[in-house]
Amino acid sequence: MKIVVFCGPTISAEEASKIIEADFRPPIKHGDMISCVYNDRPDIIVIIDGVFIDKLSIWHNEINEALNKGVTVYGTSAMGAIRAAEMQKWGMRGVGEVFNLFSEGTIEADDEVFCDYSAINGIYHKKTIPVVNLRYILSNATKAAIIKENQADDILTATKALFYKDRTIAIIISTCLENSIINETEAQSLFEYISASQLDIQKQDAVLCLESVKKLKSEDLDRKEKNFQYDLFFEALYERDRGTKNGNDYHSFYKIANDYAMYSSDIESVNDAALNKKICALIADNFNIEVSDEDIAAEKALFTQRHRISGDKEYHEWLKGNDLTENEFNELLSEAVKINKLQNWYSTRLGFAKNTRYLLEELKLSNQYTEWKQKSINIHEKLKNSREEITETFNDNDLNKLVAIFLKRNSRPWESAPFNFIKKIGMNPQAFKYLLARDKTLSEIVAKEIYGDA
């Protein structure tokens, strides 16, 4: 079973690894859960620690999507306990005392589990004490007659009034002194008691949870896929905030898109092409253009041939490197098929005119028309007395041979599938063969101009 554990300040990866064999990650943040599901395909995810306030916390819909995909999700101790209490009716599993406190409504404030910490080279150091841990320490302090029960309640109230980053033992004791909750003698005793206490209910819960997960068998897992419904916020999460694997963390798709927009010279043309494809796909759907499994398989074969992806292993490595699932890639191919069918349908409406006008209009808008107008004039000037040579070349060679001759001198994006290319631009094989024969004749003329008849 593949297990991923998000932890840090509550229990370190080093400590947790002594309990269970798993893939340990930093405290979970927004986007991490869905990225984990699609990048790592785990059987079990355990959430112990998570970020809050400074960064977006994990969304409930991320957990729903993991459950949707048949992943068994556990929560405990800190952020995990909060989300487990909120999501248990949808199938998330909670473990431990902190989870019980939230689940039963004994505590409701999320910041009871917050603590300030520093992280250096993956090592986490707590700088403050979480209120939920302080609750149990103060309860024991009353039993040890260091403070009275009513004082314990007042200390908790004063602590919760502090910002979570200010909840150090020293500041808590100082605040209680200022508010006359405790006297100097009690303050000194309580400071020493809290400082020396080894009671950490959150860590105990984390250990209990990991030990419980370790005992699981395959039949104990929740592998059944579900069908929760999502809103537009989930779509944003899925499209933007899901990320690619980067060490023990994830790098969001949104960051990749932003950096491409900032530093790529062709962002406008790529962005326009991307949006136009989506618009064409919507129009194709409106025309009820259907796509068969055979269509998708043919498009996939063409794609892998064009990009020189050979064999299943290389194909699946390509999918992984491009952060695509098989279903997502098939959806892209399905869109491409729809667009091709829509283009072919429109080409038939153009008749003999084909797409001449529209291609030249695009050249004008991209400021390439004058350049290609002159190039075309020059080509035909060189060929104006070569009709017989072109016809002879056309008759003496088959299409495949002329394609091979052309590609020997020229690199073209359609070289892996020339016949698909000519179909796409509305050219028949005979017209394409004539152009190839013409190009061969042109190259011979140019060669003579450079090297003579030798």
XYZ file of C-alpha atoms in Angstrom:
454
model
C 0.000 0.000 0.000
C 1.202 3.486 -0.842
C 0.861 5.848 2.129
C 1.471 9.610 2.127
C 1.724 11.465 5.458
C 1.617 15.254 5.867
C 3.367 16.155 9.118
C 5.966 18.471 10.659
C 5.699 20.323 13.977
C 3.421 17.761 15.680
C 5.596 14.788 14.762
C 8.656 14.894 12.551
C 9.112 12.692 9.499
C 12.054 11.076 11.265
C 9.947 10.162 14.314
C 7.007 9.053 12.183
C 9.226 6.860 9.984
C 10.040 4.761 13.052
C 6.335 3.889 13.280
C 5.319 3.430 9.653
C 6.847 3.224 6.202
C 5.418 6.077 4.165
C 6.120 9.043 1.917
C 6.412 11.999 4.315
C 5.512 15.532 3.220
C 5.565 18.981 4.864
C 2.390 20.364 6.506
C -0.409 20.260 3.967
C -1.538 23.432 2.212
C -4.136 24.360 -0.386
C -3.576 22.358 -3.569
C -1.386 19.657 -1.996
C -4.085 17.033 -1.512
C -5.367 17.096 -5.080
C -1.772 17.248 -6.390
C -0.908 14.223 -4.263
C -3.889 12.249 -5.582
C -3.029 12.887 -9.230
C 0.772 12.743 -9.000
C 1.334 9.947 -6.490
C -1.818 7.790 -6.685
C -1.709 6.833 -2.979
C -3.915 4.278 -1.279
C -3.928 6.196 2.026
C -3.348 9.845 2.912
C -2.785 10.863 6.534
C -3.146 14.544 7.434
C -1.513 15.523 10.712
C -0.179 19.058 10.245
C -1.326 21.773 7.867
C -0.723 25.449 7.161
C -3.126 28.214 8.143
C -3.438 32.012 8.131
C -0.143 32.748 6.307
C -1.118 30.439 3.426
C -4.374 28.938 2.197
C -5.379 25.841 4.134
C -6.459 22.603 2.491
C -9.967 22.869 1.017
C -12.724 20.431 1.859
C -13.284 19.734 -1.831
C -9.706 18.503 -2.114
C -10.526 15.848 0.447
C -13.777 15.100 -1.374
C -11.838 14.540 -4.590
C -9.447 12.141 -2.847
C -12.425 10.230 -1.454
C -14.001 10.384 -4.913
C -10.982 8.576 -6.313
C -11.163 5.807 -3.722
C -8.329 7.079 -1.506
C -8.659 6.364 2.226
C -8.067 9.646 4.105
C -7.165 9.957 7.795
C -6.961 13.084 9.944
C -5.555 13.619 13.413
C -3.819 15.966 15.886
C -3.964 19.399 14.229
C -5.317 20.442 10.815
C -6.009 16.746 10.218
C -8.283 16.569 13.272
C -10.217 19.670 12.203
C -10.859 18.450 8.666
C -11.679 14.909 9.846
C -14.326 16.265 12.210
C -15.801 18.358 9.392
C -15.575 15.651 6.719
C -16.345 12.440 8.603
C -19.852 12.142 7.181
C -18.332 12.134 3.674
C -15.961 9.320 4.564
C -12.823 10.879 6.084
C -11.561 8.978 9.119
C -10.558 10.725 12.348
C -8.335 9.364 15.105
C -7.447 10.634 18.564
C -8.505 12.898 21.394
C -8.263 16.167 19.470
C -10.464 14.778 16.701
C -12.995 13.684 19.339
C -13.017 17.133 20.943
C -13.823 18.793 17.592
C -16.241 16.065 16.559
C -18.235 16.306 19.786
C -18.201 20.127 19.720
C -16.244 20.401 22.985
C -13.896 22.761 21.159
C -14.855 24.693 18.034
C -12.098 27.244 17.439
C -9.551 26.103 14.854
C -6.793 28.106 16.497
C -6.814 25.739 19.475
C -4.458 23.514 17.455
C -2.377 26.346 15.960
C 1.221 26.801 16.929
C 4.001 28.988 15.609
C 7.028 27.073 14.396
C 10.201 27.421 12.388
C 11.422 24.935 9.788
C 15.085 24.646 8.869
C 16.138 21.920 6.425
C 12.937 20.035 7.102
C 13.399 20.108 10.902
C 10.467 21.727 12.724
C 10.757 23.607 16.027
C 7.670 24.689 17.962
C 7.864 28.275 19.220
C 4.470 28.400 20.962
C 2.194 26.009 22.812
C -1.133 24.971 21.232
C -4.175 25.650 23.407
C -5.399 22.068 23.042
C -2.183 20.798 24.656
C -2.321 23.477 27.346
C -5.811 22.273 28.308
C -4.463 18.892 29.399
C -1.361 20.319 31.070
C -3.490 22.729 33.141
C -5.865 19.894 34.050
C -2.907 17.961 35.467
C -1.628 21.121 37.150
C -4.899 21.404 39.094
C -4.571 17.770 40.178
C -1.037 18.556 41.364
C -2.476 21.507 43.374
C -0.300 24.046 41.556
C -3.376 26.044 40.534
C -7.115 25.848 41.223
C -9.696 24.695 38.682
C -11.216 28.138 38.218
C -7.710 29.518 37.609
C -7.149 26.913 34.904
C -10.313 28.102 33.121
C -9.217 31.737 33.380
C -5.716 30.895 32.112
C -7.226 29.155 29.077
C -9.486 32.162 28.398
C -6.518 34.547 28.635
C -4.411 32.309 26.368
C -7.100 32.080 23.707
C -7.336 35.874 23.682
C -3.689 36.024 22.600
C -2.659 35.800 18.938
C -1.425 32.265 18.320
C 2.134 33.491 17.642
C 2.196 35.111 21.088
C 1.273 31.949 22.973
C 4.682 31.245 24.456
C 4.852 30.020 28.042
C 6.486 33.280 29.158
C 3.845 35.514 27.560
C 0.990 33.344 28.858
C 2.314 33.511 32.449
C 3.026 37.253 32.151
C -0.519 37.913 30.826
C -2.050 35.911 33.680
C 0.007 37.871 36.236
C -1.075 41.201 34.734
C -4.715 40.119 34.911
C -4.312 38.887 38.515
C -5.302 35.353 37.556
C -2.283 33.982 39.448
C 0.182 35.428 41.953
C 4.004 35.514 41.743
C 4.485 32.215 43.555
C 1.905 30.426 41.422
C 3.391 31.986 38.294
C 6.863 30.610 39.050
C 5.527 27.136 39.874
C 3.264 27.054 36.816
C 6.046 28.221 34.501
C 8.304 25.411 35.709
C 5.498 22.853 35.518
C 4.481 23.700 31.950
C 8.114 23.908 30.807
C 8.901 20.483 32.243
C 5.707 18.791 31.063
C 6.126 16.052 28.490
C 2.377 15.883 27.860
C 1.633 16.454 24.177
C -1.852 15.238 23.329
C -1.412 16.114 19.654
C 1.706 13.986 19.327
C 0.015 11.120 21.168
C -2.837 11.301 18.651
C -0.383 11.318 15.725
C 1.350 8.192 17.042
C -2.003 6.478 17.620
C -3.174 7.327 14.098
C 0.017 6.085 12.417
C -0.073 2.879 14.445
C -3.718 2.372 13.401
C -2.891 2.902 9.738
C 0.048 0.498 9.998
C -2.345 -2.289 11.028
C -4.647 -1.785 8.048
C -5.121 -4.530 5.487
C -6.119 -4.040 1.885
C -9.718 -5.006 2.607
C -9.932 -2.252 5.267
C -9.429 0.526 2.719
C -12.166 2.648 1.196
C -11.419 1.960 -2.486
C -14.924 2.561 -3.800
C -15.060 5.653 -5.991
C -17.789 8.167 -5.206
C -19.556 10.867 -7.152
C -19.570 14.110 -5.150
C -20.619 17.238 -7.007
C -18.356 20.305 -7.142
C -18.670 24.029 -7.646
C -16.671 26.585 -9.648
C -14.186 26.946 -6.793
C -13.165 23.321 -7.226
C -12.657 23.901 -10.938
C -10.247 26.729 -10.066
C -8.493 24.462 -7.587
C -8.198 21.664 -10.142
C -7.037 23.865 -13.027
C -4.802 26.366 -11.213
C -3.690 25.186 -7.812
C -3.062 21.525 -8.501
C 0.657 21.180 -9.047
C 3.539 19.113 -10.303
C 5.778 17.132 -7.965
C 8.841 19.052 -6.798
C 10.828 17.059 -4.240
C 8.592 16.660 -1.187
C 6.387 19.552 -2.246
C 4.239 20.580 -5.202
C 4.701 23.410 -7.702
C 1.332 24.797 -8.828
C 0.239 24.926 -12.461
C -0.707 28.567 -11.879
C 2.947 29.435 -11.202
C 4.084 27.658 -14.379
C 1.485 29.551 -16.459
C 2.429 32.884 -14.884
C 6.136 32.380 -15.503
C 5.481 31.381 -19.111
C 3.392 34.531 -19.519
C 6.188 36.671 -18.088
C 9.199 35.262 -19.897
C 8.071 33.541 -23.119
C 8.255 35.543 -26.349
C 5.298 33.743 -27.947
C 2.809 33.976 -25.074
C 0.220 35.923 -27.079
C 0.101 33.492 -30.014
C 0.110 30.439 -27.725
C -2.607 31.924 -25.515
C -4.732 32.856 -28.535
C -4.301 29.385 -30.022
C -5.278 27.758 -26.706
C -8.429 29.868 -26.339
C -9.382 29.419 -29.997
C -9.134 25.643 -29.644
C -11.467 25.715 -26.648
C -13.918 27.940 -28.514
C -13.817 25.611 -31.539
C -14.395 22.622 -29.275
C -17.464 24.338 -27.788
C -18.794 25.055 -31.275
C -18.159 21.421 -32.247
C -20.177 20.329 -29.207
C -22.955 22.679 -30.285
C -22.965 20.961 -33.682
C -23.133 17.601 -31.895
C -19.945 16.385 -33.545
C -19.305 12.890 -32.242
C -15.963 11.262 -31.486
C -15.463 7.506 -31.435
C -12.872 5.454 -29.590
C -11.346 4.696 -32.998
C -11.014 8.443 -33.695
C -9.174 8.982 -30.399
C -6.898 5.978 -31.005
C -6.003 7.293 -34.470
C -5.301 10.776 -33.093
C -3.149 9.274 -30.325
C -1.168 7.221 -32.864
C -0.620 10.365 -34.924
C 0.465 12.341 -31.858
C 2.952 9.734 -30.632
C 4.358 9.342 -34.145
C 4.733 13.104 -34.570
C 6.540 13.477 -31.246
C 8.538 10.267 -31.607
C 7.061 8.630 -28.504
C 7.527 4.899 -28.901
C 6.146 2.093 -26.735
C 3.908 2.048 -23.659
C 6.724 2.824 -21.214
C 7.817 5.950 -23.045
C 4.186 6.983 -23.501
C 3.398 6.696 -19.784
C 6.612 8.538 -18.918
C 5.474 11.296 -21.258
C 2.077 11.446 -19.524
C 3.756 11.655 -16.116
C 6.228 14.313 -17.233
C 3.384 16.390 -18.636
C 1.219 15.975 -15.505
C -1.574 14.284 -17.450
C -3.743 11.351 -16.559
C -4.800 8.962 -19.330
C -8.349 10.339 -19.132
C -7.180 13.942 -19.341
C -5.056 13.191 -22.391
C -7.940 11.367 -24.069
C -10.116 14.439 -23.457
C -7.500 16.609 -25.185
C -7.337 14.193 -28.103
C -11.135 14.141 -28.284
C -11.141 17.936 -28.540
C -8.529 17.779 -31.310
C -10.655 15.274 -33.258
C -13.753 17.478 -32.888
C -11.845 20.534 -34.101
C -10.428 18.608 -37.084
C -13.898 17.421 -38.030
C -15.260 20.953 -37.692
C -12.411 22.309 -39.848
C -12.930 19.613 -42.472
C -16.643 20.393 -42.570
C -15.921 24.086 -43.063
C -13.305 23.382 -45.735
C -15.906 21.581 -47.835
C -18.031 24.740 -47.725
C -15.145 26.770 -49.160
C -15.015 24.630 -52.294
C -12.138 25.335 -54.676
C -11.215 28.515 -52.779
C -10.022 26.341 -49.873
C -8.607 28.451 -47.041
C -6.489 30.792 -49.181
C -8.137 33.980 -48.015
C -8.088 33.091 -44.317
C -4.469 31.957 -44.341
C -3.363 35.170 -46.031
C -5.465 37.251 -43.645
C -3.624 35.611 -40.739
C -0.255 36.372 -42.404
C -1.297 40.011 -42.708
C -2.294 40.238 -39.061
C 0.997 38.635 -38.006
C 2.894 41.048 -40.305
C 4.354 38.238 -42.425
C 2.394 38.804 -45.631
C 4.809 41.139 -47.469
C 7.723 38.809 -46.691
C 5.942 35.738 -48.090
C 4.485 37.644 -51.039
C 8.006 38.490 -52.189
C 9.301 34.973 -51.489
C 6.508 33.505 -53.620
C 7.201 35.928 -56.462
C 10.899 35.022 -56.375
C 10.138 31.270 -56.432
C 7.888 31.553 -59.447
C 10.295 33.857 -61.280
C 12.945 31.137 -61.014
C 10.510 28.475 -62.202
C 8.819 30.379 -65.061
C 10.681 28.426 -67.772
C 10.680 25.035 -65.981
C 7.205 23.612 -66.608
C 8.515 20.653 -68.626
C 11.097 19.740 -65.949
C 8.428 19.887 -63.230
C 6.061 17.680 -65.264
C 8.843 15.169 -65.907
C 9.762 15.023 -62.216
C 6.064 14.659 -61.351
C 5.627 11.718 -63.731
C 8.899 9.932 -62.909
C 8.520 9.843 -59.104
C 5.852 8.604 -56.749
C 4.538 10.767 -53.905
C 6.408 8.993 -51.114
C 9.738 9.381 -52.914
C 9.175 13.088 -53.488
C 8.228 13.532 -49.803
C 11.482 11.796 -48.789
C 13.532 14.003 -51.172
C 11.889 17.131 -49.794
C 12.398 16.161 -46.145
C 16.051 15.369 -46.780
C 16.616 19.086 -47.369
C 13.912 20.578 -45.188
C 12.740 20.052 -41.609
C 8.988 20.441 -41.326
C 6.568 19.932 -38.399
C 4.455 17.631 -40.605
C 7.305 15.279 -41.511
C 5.894 12.439 -39.367
C 2.450 12.655 -40.993
C 2.519 14.559 -44.313
C -0.742 13.101 -45.596
C -2.609 14.168 -42.484
C -1.099 17.619 -43.015
C -2.318 17.995 -46.600
C -5.785 16.839 -45.611
C -5.863 19.411 -42.806
C -4.996 22.325 -45.114
C -7.444 21.148 -47.795
C -4.933 19.962 -50.392
C -5.333 16.765 -52.384
C -2.408 14.343 -52.857
C -1.951 15.227 -56.533
C -1.628 18.943 -55.814
C 0.814 18.162 -53.002
C 2.850 15.933 -55.328
C 3.044 18.748 -57.883
C 4.388 21.152 -55.260
C 6.997 18.584 -54.220
C 8.027 18.092 -57.859
C 8.223 21.841 -58.247
C 10.411 22.109 -55.139
C 12.797 19.425 -56.440
C 13.144 21.333 -59.719
C 13.670 24.590 -57.815
C 16.423 23.065 -55.702
C 18.193 21.859 -58.858
C 18.004 25.356 -60.376
C 19.421 26.918 -57.199
C 22.181 24.290 -57.085
C 23.164 25.103 -60.692
C 23.270 28.819 -59.873
C 25.641 28.134 -56.996
C 27.786 25.298 -58.342
C 27.310 25.495 -62.134
C 26.755 22.366 -64.271
C 29.647 20.476 -62.642
